[in-house]
Each structure stands twice: as structure tokens, then as C-alpha cells.
Amino acid sequence: IRLVKNSNYIEFTPEDRLLLTSSLGFDVVTFEILGPLLNGAALHLTDKETFLDSHQLKRYIEQNGITTMWLTASLFNHLTEQNEKIFSRLINLIIGGEALSASHVNRIKQACPELSIWNGYGPTENTTFSTCFHIEKLYEHSIPIGRPIGNSTAFILNKWGMLQPIGAVGELCVGGDGVARGYLGRPDLTKEKFVPNPFAPGEQMYRTGDLARWLPDGTIEYVGRVDDQVKIRGYRVELGEIESALRHIDGVKEAAVLARTGQLGSKELYAYISAKEGTDAEQVRTHLSQMLPGYMMPTYVIEMDALPLTANGKLNRKALPEPDITSKQTYVPPRNDLEEQLAIIWQEVLG
């Protein structure tokens, strides 16, 4: 892989030094280890404590002349909140693994104007990277994932397998030399996800499960996940859209939204936020109500010191806690016969 300004790739040279930040079980190490070593550049290893602490990491970058780093979006957001000048000595910073937060990227672009920032997108099934995008300006909302890298292809298809026009959302399918042969011991899943490429006879392509659309400039915009769409009270809701709105609220550092099954069996939205001092859940809810229609409003907004990350630095949605929805409620018993009757009726209706 190469990613270079105006040419869609960065080229490693013997003068470059890349700092390894991924665990060895994460597919990105194929880029982090082989990228520099096959091009004569240096590969630096450090411990987890160093790159999770922005001040230690900044010191390491400066002392060792690190020029290039790859980070998951969640880890990048976490470090940005700690120190906006942390990446000032780098030449190239590649972010990916999840949808980027435009507000965090904008902060780093303003704090480190000489830094080249890239959005690297791709599933493991297409050998780590499929598309990339050089971020050259500030973005208000979503940041494009770019164009296919060399020897890769990208198609956006509707549910009938037909190509979508510019601006129409569909499933992103990737092809090219990086497509894997399938899942070991899972022929059923392999058949579902690795399908014949109708636009290149004899080749396979991978159905990513990601929703995307072509932009007029020929780049691709990531929209969300096919399986992130849920129905709330009859409305189809995209969880990523709510997360994006939360991140645009001043004072919100990190945000995640889950759809959980409530006590009555219906789906409810739970928003998890990490906020700056002086910003609380009620303020966030008020701002969000001005940005989203009522059916997209989370039932609960849960404040956390920091959102949990996996060993690979991605948001760990499974570790987001079940909220204690009774802790702030004060029970007032019925005060007369009429309220007693009403309480019984509502208990029967609401369970």
C-alpha cells in the first residue's frame, strides 16, 4: 500500500519511521509491519501504556523522529481530547477502522496544519485497505473514504445488485487483488459474502455490509452499516446518523448509540457520551432535540468518563453498560382512590 498526496498513496522511503500501534491480531499490522520494512523504512515498537498516554506518545514521537502512524478512529479521538499538538511532528497520519469524527479531525488539522491526514477504509476480507482519502480541508459532517487504491475496485449496489447512481445509497462491494478466498470452515457465510463479480467475469467481490454513496467528485462517502438500521416505533433509524449528531454538539468528546430491547419488548435507543466538564446529559439531550426528529431521540443518555475500547483500539460496543434507569427516579404512591385506579390501569397497559 502506498498513500501519496495528489496520487492517492503515501510512499515509504528509507528516511521514514513508522510507530506500530496495533495488536498483532489486528489486520492493520500487515500495513504497519510490511509497509515500512519492504520499502527500507524503520519500524518502531513501543508498549501500550505509551501510545495510550498522549504526553508519553508525543515525547516518543519527537525523540525517535516518527514520521507516520496509523490509528483507529476511537483511539485518535481519545488522544486528540488529551493533547491537540500530539501529532505536530508527524508527516502522515492515517485514521480508520471506524467512521471518522469530523470535529476531531478538524481540530488536529487546525492544530497541526503541516500534517497530512488520511482516511483509510477497508475490511479485513479485502486485505486491510480498499480505499483511501487525503483530507485536505475541514468537513462539517462526514469525511469521504475516497477512491479505490491500486489493484482494487469498489461498487455501490442496490438490493437487486444493480449499480447505484451518484448520490444514491447502496451496499459497498469491493473487489480486486486483495479479496480473500473466504472464511475458513464457514462455506455458508463464504457463499453469502464472497460473490461473483458481475462486472469482471471470473473474479470475486466482497459484500462489506457497509452503506455508501458516490459523491459528484468521484469519491465515496460512508453512510453506515446495513445491520445498524433499526426500526423504532415504525421508523427506520440509522444509528450512525445519531452518533454523528452527538459528536457535533459542543462539549461532547465521544459518542455511541445502541438499540436495546426495553422491558415491553420494543426497541429503545441508548446514547453513551463522554463529555467535557460543564456539559451534562440534559444539555446534550436539549441540543440533540434541535437537530433530530423526535423518533430519533435516544430514550436514555448515559454519561461515562470514557467509552470502552477493544484491544485493537476500536469502540467496544459490547462493553457499554446497561443503564440504571431507576437510580434517579423518585416513587410517589397514589394519594387517593382516583390515582389508585389510574395507577392500576397504567400498570396493566405498560407492564
CSV table of C-alpha atoms in Angstrom, one decimal:
chain,number,residue,atom,x,y,z
A,1,ILE,CA,0.0,0.0,0.0
A,2,ARG,CA,1.1,3.5,-0.8
A,3,LEU,CA,-0.6,6.8,0.0
A,4,VAL,CA,0.8,9.9,-1.7
A,5,LYS,CA,-0.6,13.5,-2.0
A,6,ASN,CA,-2.4,14.0,-5.3
A,7,SER,CA,-1.7,10.4,-6.2
A,8,ASN,CA,-3.8,8.5,-3.7
A,9,TYR,CA,-0.9,6.9,-1.9
A,10,ILE,CA,1.8,7.5,0.8
A,11,GLU,CA,5.2,6.3,-0.3
A,12,PHE,CA,7.6,5.0,2.4
A,13,THR,CA,11.3,5.9,2.0
A,14,PRO,CA,14.3,4.8,4.0
A,15,GLU,CA,14.1,8.1,5.9
A,16,ASP,CA,10.6,7.2,7.2
A,17,ARG,CA,9.9,5.8,10.7
A,18,LEU,CA,6.5,4.2,11.5
A,19,LEU,CA,5.3,3.6,15.0
A,20,LEU,CA,3.4,0.3,15.4
A,21,THR,CA,0.1,0.9,17.4
A,22,SER,CA,-1.9,-2.2,16.5
A,23,SER,CA,-2.1,-5.5,18.3
A,24,LEU,CA,-0.6,-8.4,16.3
A,25,GLY,CA,-4.1,-9.9,15.9
A,26,PHE,CA,-5.4,-6.8,14.1
A,27,ASP,CA,-5.3,-6.9,10.3
A,28,VAL,CA,-3.7,-3.4,10.0
A,29,VAL,CA,-0.4,-4.8,11.1
A,30,THR,CA,0.0,-6.1,7.6
A,31,PHE,CA,0.3,-2.5,6.5
A,32,GLU,CA,2.2,-1.3,9.6
A,33,ILE,CA,4.9,-4.0,9.5
A,34,LEU,CA,5.3,-4.8,5.8
A,35,GLY,CA,4.7,-1.2,4.6
A,36,PRO,CA,7.9,0.3,6.0
A,37,LEU,CA,10.1,-2.8,6.0
A,38,LEU,CA,9.5,-3.7,2.4
A,39,ASN,CA,10.5,-0.1,1.5
A,40,GLY,CA,13.5,0.2,3.6
A,41,ALA,CA,11.9,2.4,6.3
A,42,ALA,CA,12.2,1.8,10.1
A,43,LEU,CA,9.5,0.2,12.2
A,44,HIS,CA,9.3,1.3,15.9
A,45,LEU,CA,7.7,-0.8,18.6
A,46,THR,CA,6.5,0.5,22.0
A,47,ASP,CA,4.3,-0.6,24.9
A,48,LYS,CA,0.5,0.0,25.2
A,49,GLU,CA,0.9,2.5,28.0
A,50,THR,CA,3.0,4.8,25.9
A,51,PHE,CA,0.6,5.2,23.0
A,52,LEU,CA,-2.5,5.4,25.2
A,53,ASP,CA,-1.0,8.4,27.0
A,54,SER,CA,-0.8,11.4,24.8
A,55,HIS,CA,2.1,13.1,26.7
A,56,GLN,CA,4.2,9.9,26.6
A,57,LEU,CA,3.4,9.3,23.0
A,58,LYS,CA,4.2,12.9,21.9
A,59,ARG,CA,7.6,12.6,23.7
A,60,TYR,CA,8.3,9.3,21.9
A,61,ILE,CA,7.4,10.7,18.5
A,62,GLU,CA,9.7,13.6,19.0
A,63,GLN,CA,12.6,11.7,20.5
A,64,ASN,CA,12.5,9.0,17.8
A,65,GLY,CA,11.7,11.1,14.7
A,66,ILE,CA,8.5,9.1,13.9
A,67,THR,CA,7.0,10.3,10.6
A,68,THR,CA,4.0,8.0,10.1
A,69,MET,CA,1.3,6.5,12.3
A,70,TRP,CA,-2.0,4.6,11.8
A,71,LEU,CA,-4.7,4.9,14.4
A,72,THR,CA,-8.3,3.7,14.8
A,73,ALA,CA,-10.8,6.5,14.9
A,74,SER,CA,-11.7,5.9,18.5
A,75,LEU,CA,-8.0,5.9,19.7
A,76,PHE,CA,-7.4,9.0,17.6
A,77,ASN,CA,-10.4,10.8,19.2
A,78,HIS,CA,-9.1,9.7,22.7
A,79,LEU,CA,-5.6,11.1,22.1
A,80,THR,CA,-7.0,14.3,20.5
A,81,GLU,CA,-9.0,15.1,23.6
A,82,GLN,CA,-5.9,14.8,25.7
A,83,ASN,CA,-3.5,16.9,23.5
A,84,GLU,CA,-4.2,18.6,20.2
A,85,LYS,CA,-0.4,19.1,19.5
A,86,ILE,CA,0.4,15.4,19.8
A,87,PHE,CA,0.8,14.8,16.1
A,88,SER,CA,2.6,18.0,15.2
A,89,ARG,CA,5.9,16.3,14.4
A,90,LEU,CA,4.4,13.6,12.1
A,91,ILE,CA,4.3,13.8,8.3
A,92,ASN,CA,1.5,11.3,7.7
A,93,LEU,CA,-1.3,10.2,10.0
A,94,ILE,CA,-3.7,7.5,8.7
A,95,ILE,CA,-7.0,7.0,10.6
A,96,GLY,CA,-9.6,4.3,10.0
A,97,GLY,CA,-11.3,1.2,11.3
A,98,GLU,CA,-14.5,3.2,12.0
A,99,ALA,CA,-16.2,6.3,10.8
A,100,LEU,CA,-14.1,9.4,11.5
A,101,SER,CA,-15.3,12.2,13.7
A,102,ALA,CA,-15.1,15.4,11.6
A,103,SER,CA,-14.9,17.6,14.6
A,104,HIS,CA,-11.8,15.7,16.0
A,105,VAL,CA,-10.1,15.7,12.5
A,106,ASN,CA,-10.8,19.4,12.1
A,107,ARG,CA,-9.2,20.2,15.5
A,108,ILE,CA,-6.0,18.3,14.5
A,109,LYS,CA,-5.9,19.9,11.1
A,110,GLN,CA,-6.1,23.4,12.7
A,111,ALA,CA,-3.6,22.5,15.4
A,112,CYS,CA,-1.1,20.7,13.1
A,113,PRO,CA,-1.5,22.4,9.6
A,114,GLU,CA,1.6,20.7,8.1
A,115,LEU,CA,0.3,17.2,8.9
A,116,SER,CA,-1.1,15.0,6.1
A,117,ILE,CA,-4.2,13.2,7.4
A,118,TRP,CA,-5.7,10.2,5.5
A,119,ASN,CA,-8.9,8.3,5.9
A,120,GLY,CA,-8.1,4.6,5.3
A,121,TYR,CA,-11.1,2.3,4.7
A,122,GLY,CA,-11.3,-1.4,4.1
A,123,PRO,CA,-12.5,-4.7,5.6
A,124,THR,CA,-10.1,-7.5,6.6
A,125,GLU,CA,-11.6,-9.6,3.8
A,126,ASN,CA,-10.1,-7.3,1.2
A,127,THR,CA,-6.6,-7.4,2.8
A,128,THR,CA,-6.8,-4.4,5.1
A,129,PHE,CA,-7.3,-1.4,2.8
A,130,SER,CA,-9.7,-0.9,-0.1
A,131,THR,CA,-10.0,2.9,-0.5
A,132,CYS,CA,-8.2,5.9,0.9
A,133,PHE,CA,-8.8,9.7,1.0
A,134,HIS,CA,-6.4,12.6,1.7
A,135,ILE,CA,-8.2,15.0,3.9
A,136,GLU,CA,-7.2,18.5,2.7
A,137,LYS,CA,-10.0,20.7,4.1
A,138,LEU,CA,-12.3,21.0,7.1
A,139,TYR,CA,-15.5,19.0,7.0
A,140,GLU,CA,-18.7,19.8,8.8
A,141,HIS,CA,-20.2,16.3,8.8
A,142,SER,CA,-18.9,13.0,7.3
A,143,ILE,CA,-15.5,12.7,5.7
A,144,PRO,CA,-15.3,10.7,2.4
A,145,ILE,CA,-13.4,7.4,2.4
A,146,GLY,CA,-12.0,8.2,-1.1
A,147,ARG,CA,-11.4,6.1,-4.1
A,148,PRO,CA,-10.1,2.5,-4.6
A,149,ILE,CA,-6.4,2.0,-4.1
A,150,GLY,CA,-4.3,0.4,-6.8
A,151,ASN,CA,-5.5,-3.1,-8.0
A,152,SER,CA,-8.8,-2.6,-6.1
A,153,THR,CA,-12.3,-1.9,-7.2
A,154,ALA,CA,-15.4,-0.6,-5.5
A,155,PHE,CA,-19.1,-0.9,-6.5
A,156,ILE,CA,-22.2,0.5,-4.8
A,157,LEU,CA,-25.2,-1.7,-5.5
A,158,ASN,CA,-28.9,-1.7,-4.7
A,159,LYS,CA,-30.8,-4.7,-3.3
A,160,TRP,CA,-31.1,-6.1,-6.9
A,161,GLY,CA,-27.4,-6.0,-7.5
A,162,MET,CA,-27.6,-3.0,-9.9
A,163,LEU,CA,-25.2,-0.1,-9.8
A,164,GLN,CA,-26.4,2.9,-7.9
A,165,PRO,CA,-26.1,6.4,-9.5
A,166,ILE,CA,-24.3,9.3,-7.8
A,167,GLY,CA,-25.9,10.2,-4.5
A,168,ALA,CA,-27.9,7.1,-4.1
A,169,VAL,CA,-27.2,4.9,-1.1
A,170,GLY,CA,-26.4,1.2,-1.6
A,171,GLU,CA,-24.2,-1.6,-0.3
A,172,LEU,CA,-20.5,-1.1,-0.9
A,173,CYS,CA,-18.9,-4.2,-2.6
A,174,VAL,CA,-15.1,-4.3,-3.0
A,175,GLY,CA,-13.0,-6.3,-5.4
A,176,GLY,CA,-9.6,-6.6,-6.8
A,177,ASP,CA,-6.4,-8.5,-6.0
A,178,GLY,CA,-6.9,-8.2,-2.2
A,179,VAL,CA,-10.2,-10.2,-2.0
A,180,ALA,CA,-9.8,-13.3,0.3
A,181,ARG,CA,-10.8,-16.8,-0.7
A,182,GLY,CA,-13.5,-17.0,2.1
A,183,TYR,CA,-14.0,-17.9,5.7
A,184,LEU,CA,-12.2,-21.0,7.0
A,185,GLY,CA,-14.7,-23.7,7.8
A,186,ARG,CA,-17.7,-21.5,7.0
A,187,PRO,CA,-18.9,-22.3,3.5
A,188,ASP,CA,-22.3,-20.9,4.2
A,189,LEU,CA,-21.0,-17.4,5.2
A,190,THR,CA,-18.4,-17.5,2.4
A,191,LYS,CA,-21.2,-18.0,-0.2
A,192,GLU,CA,-23.2,-15.2,1.3
A,193,LYS,CA,-20.4,-12.6,1.5
A,194,PHE,CA,-17.9,-13.6,-1.3
A,195,VAL,CA,-19.9,-13.4,-4.5
A,196,PRO,CA,-19.1,-13.4,-8.3
A,197,ASN,CA,-18.2,-10.0,-9.6
A,198,PRO,CA,-20.8,-9.3,-12.4
A,199,PHE,CA,-18.6,-6.5,-13.7
A,200,ALA,CA,-15.4,-8.6,-14.0
A,201,PRO,CA,-16.3,-12.2,-15.1
A,202,GLY,CA,-14.2,-14.9,-13.3
A,203,GLU,CA,-13.5,-12.6,-10.3
A,204,GLN,CA,-15.0,-12.5,-6.8
A,205,MET,CA,-16.0,-9.4,-4.8
A,206,TYR,CA,-16.8,-9.0,-1.1
A,207,ARG,CA,-20.1,-7.6,0.2
A,208,THR,CA,-19.0,-5.4,3.0
A,209,GLY,CA,-22.4,-4.8,4.7
A,210,ASP,CA,-21.5,-1.1,4.6
A,211,LEU,CA,-23.8,1.6,3.2
A,212,ALA,CA,-22.2,4.2,1.0
A,213,ARG,CA,-22.8,6.5,-1.9
A,214,TRP,CA,-20.8,8.1,-4.7
A,215,LEU,CA,-20.2,11.8,-4.4
A,216,PRO,CA,-20.1,14.1,-7.5
A,217,ASP,CA,-16.3,14.4,-7.3
A,218,GLY,CA,-15.8,10.7,-7.7
A,219,THR,CA,-15.1,9.8,-4.1
A,220,ILE,CA,-17.2,7.6,-1.8
A,221,GLU,CA,-19.0,8.6,1.3
A,222,TYR,CA,-19.5,6.1,4.1
A,223,VAL,CA,-23.1,6.2,5.4
A,224,GLY,CA,-23.4,3.4,8.0
A,225,ARG,CA,-23.9,-0.3,8.4
A,226,VAL,CA,-26.7,-2.3,6.8
A,227,ASP,CA,-27.2,-4.0,10.2
A,228,ASP,CA,-27.1,-0.7,12.1
A,229,GLN,CA,-30.5,0.2,10.7
A,230,VAL,CA,-33.2,-0.5,13.3
A,231,LYS,CA,-36.9,0.3,13.4
A,232,ILE,CA,-38.1,2.4,16.3
A,233,ARG,CA,-41.9,2.8,16.6
A,234,GLY,CA,-42.2,2.1,12.9
A,235,TYR,CA,-39.5,4.4,11.7
A,236,ARG,CA,-36.3,3.2,10.2
A,237,VAL,CA,-33.4,4.7,12.1
A,238,GLU,CA,-29.6,4.8,11.3
A,239,LEU,CA,-27.6,4.7,14.5
A,240,GLY,CA,-24.6,6.3,12.9
A,241,GLU,CA,-26.6,9.3,12.0
A,242,ILE,CA,-27.4,9.9,15.7
A,243,GLU,CA,-23.8,9.3,16.7
A,244,SER,CA,-22.7,11.9,14.1
A,245,ALA,CA,-25.2,14.4,15.5
A,246,LEU,CA,-24.0,13.8,19.1
A,247,ARG,CA,-20.4,14.4,18.1
A,248,HIS,CA,-21.3,17.8,16.6
A,249,ILE,CA,-22.6,19.0,20.0
A,250,ASP,CA,-20.1,21.3,21.7
A,251,GLY,CA,-18.8,19.6,24.8
A,252,VAL,CA,-19.3,16.0,23.6
A,253,LYS,CA,-15.9,14.2,23.2
A,254,GLU,CA,-17.1,10.7,22.3
A,255,ALA,CA,-20.5,9.2,21.5
A,256,ALA,CA,-22.1,5.8,20.7
A,257,VAL,CA,-25.7,4.7,20.2
A,258,LEU,CA,-27.2,1.3,20.7
A,259,ALA,CA,-30.6,-0.1,20.2
A,260,ARG,CA,-31.7,-2.3,23.1
A,261,THR,CA,-34.8,-4.2,23.8
A,262,GLY,CA,-36.8,-2.5,26.5
A,263,GLN,CA,-39.0,-4.0,29.3
A,264,LEU,CA,-42.0,-4.2,26.9
A,265,GLY,CA,-40.1,-5.9,24.1
A,266,SER,CA,-39.8,-2.8,21.9
A,267,LYS,CA,-36.6,-1.3,20.7
A,268,GLU,CA,-35.2,1.8,22.6
A,269,LEU,CA,-32.2,4.0,21.8
A,270,TYR,CA,-29.4,4.3,24.3
A,271,ALA,CA,-26.8,7.1,23.8
A,272,TYR,CA,-23.5,6.9,25.6
A,273,ILE,CA,-21.3,10.0,25.8
A,274,SER,CA,-18.1,11.2,27.2
A,275,ALA,CA,-18.4,14.9,27.8
A,276,LYS,CA,-16.2,17.8,28.8
A,277,GLU,CA,-16.6,19.3,32.3
A,278,GLY,CA,-19.7,21.6,32.4
A,279,THR,CA,-21.6,19.5,29.9
A,280,ASP,CA,-24.2,17.1,31.2
A,281,ALA,CA,-26.8,14.6,29.7
A,282,GLU,CA,-29.7,17.1,29.9
A,283,GLN,CA,-27.8,19.8,28.0
A,284,VAL,CA,-26.9,17.2,25.3
A,285,ARG,CA,-30.5,16.0,25.1
A,286,THR,CA,-31.7,19.6,24.6
A,287,HIS,CA,-29.2,20.3,21.8
A,288,LEU,CA,-29.9,16.9,20.2
A,289,SER,CA,-33.7,17.6,20.1
A,290,GLN,CA,-33.0,20.7,18.0
A,291,MET,CA,-31.0,18.6,15.5
A,292,LEU,CA,-33.1,15.4,15.1
A,293,PRO,CA,-36.7,14.4,14.7
A,294,GLY,CA,-38.4,13.0,17.8
A,295,TYR,CA,-38.4,9.4,16.7
A,296,MET,CA,-34.5,9.5,16.5
A,297,MET,CA,-34.1,10.9,20.0
A,298,PRO,CA,-32.4,8.4,22.4
A,299,THR,CA,-34.6,7.2,25.3
A,300,TYR,CA,-31.6,7.4,27.6
A,301,VAL,CA,-28.4,9.5,27.5
A,302,ILE,CA,-25.7,7.8,29.7
A,303,GLU,CA,-22.6,9.8,30.8
A,304,MET,CA,-19.2,7.9,31.0
A,305,ASP,CA,-15.7,9.1,31.8
A,306,ALA,CA,-14.5,7.5,28.6
A,307,LEU,CA,-16.1,5.0,26.1
A,308,PRO,CA,-14.5,1.5,26.3
A,309,LEU,CA,-12.1,0.4,23.6
A,310,THR,CA,-11.1,-3.1,22.3
A,311,ALA,CA,-7.6,-4.3,22.3
A,312,ASN,CA,-7.4,-3.1,18.7
A,313,GLY,CA,-8.4,0.5,19.7
A,314,LYS,CA,-11.9,0.3,18.3
A,315,LEU,CA,-15.1,1.2,20.2
A,316,ASN,CA,-16.1,-1.8,22.3
A,317,ARG,CA,-19.9,-1.7,22.0
A,318,LYS,CA,-20.3,-4.9,23.9
A,319,ALA,CA,-18.7,-3.3,26.9
A,320,LEU,CA,-21.2,-0.4,27.0
A,321,PRO,CA,-23.1,-1.0,30.3
A,322,GLU,CA,-26.8,-1.5,30.8
A,323,PRO,CA,-28.1,1.8,32.3
A,324,ASP,CA,-29.5,2.0,35.7
A,325,ILE,CA,-32.8,3.6,34.8
A,326,THR,CA,-34.3,3.6,38.3
A,327,SER,CA,-31.5,5.4,40.2
A,328,LYS,CA,-32.8,8.9,39.6
A,329,GLN,CA,-36.5,8.2,39.8
A,330,THR,CA,-38.5,9.0,43.0
A,331,TYR,CA,-41.6,6.9,43.6
A,332,VAL,CA,-44.7,8.8,44.6
A,333,PRO,CA,-47.5,6.5,45.7
A,334,PRO,CA,-51.2,7.1,44.7
A,335,ARG,CA,-52.7,9.8,47.0
A,336,ASN,CA,-56.4,9.0,46.6
A,337,ASP,CA,-58.8,6.4,45.1
A,338,LEU,CA,-58.8,8.0,41.6
A,339,GLU,CA,-54.9,7.9,41.4
A,340,GLU,CA,-55.0,4.3,42.7
A,341,GLN,CA,-57.4,3.3,39.9
A,342,LEU,CA,-55.3,5.2,37.3
A,343,ALA,CA,-52.1,3.5,38.6
A,344,ILE,CA,-53.6,0.1,38.2
A,345,ILE,CA,-54.8,0.8,34.7
A,346,TRP,CA,-51.3,2.1,33.6
A,347,GLN,CA,-49.6,-0.8,35.3
A,348,GLU,CA,-51.7,-3.2,33.2
A,349,VAL,CA,-51.1,-1.3,30.0
A,350,LEU,CA,-47.4,-0.6,30.4
A,351,GLY,CA,-46.4,-3.8,32.3
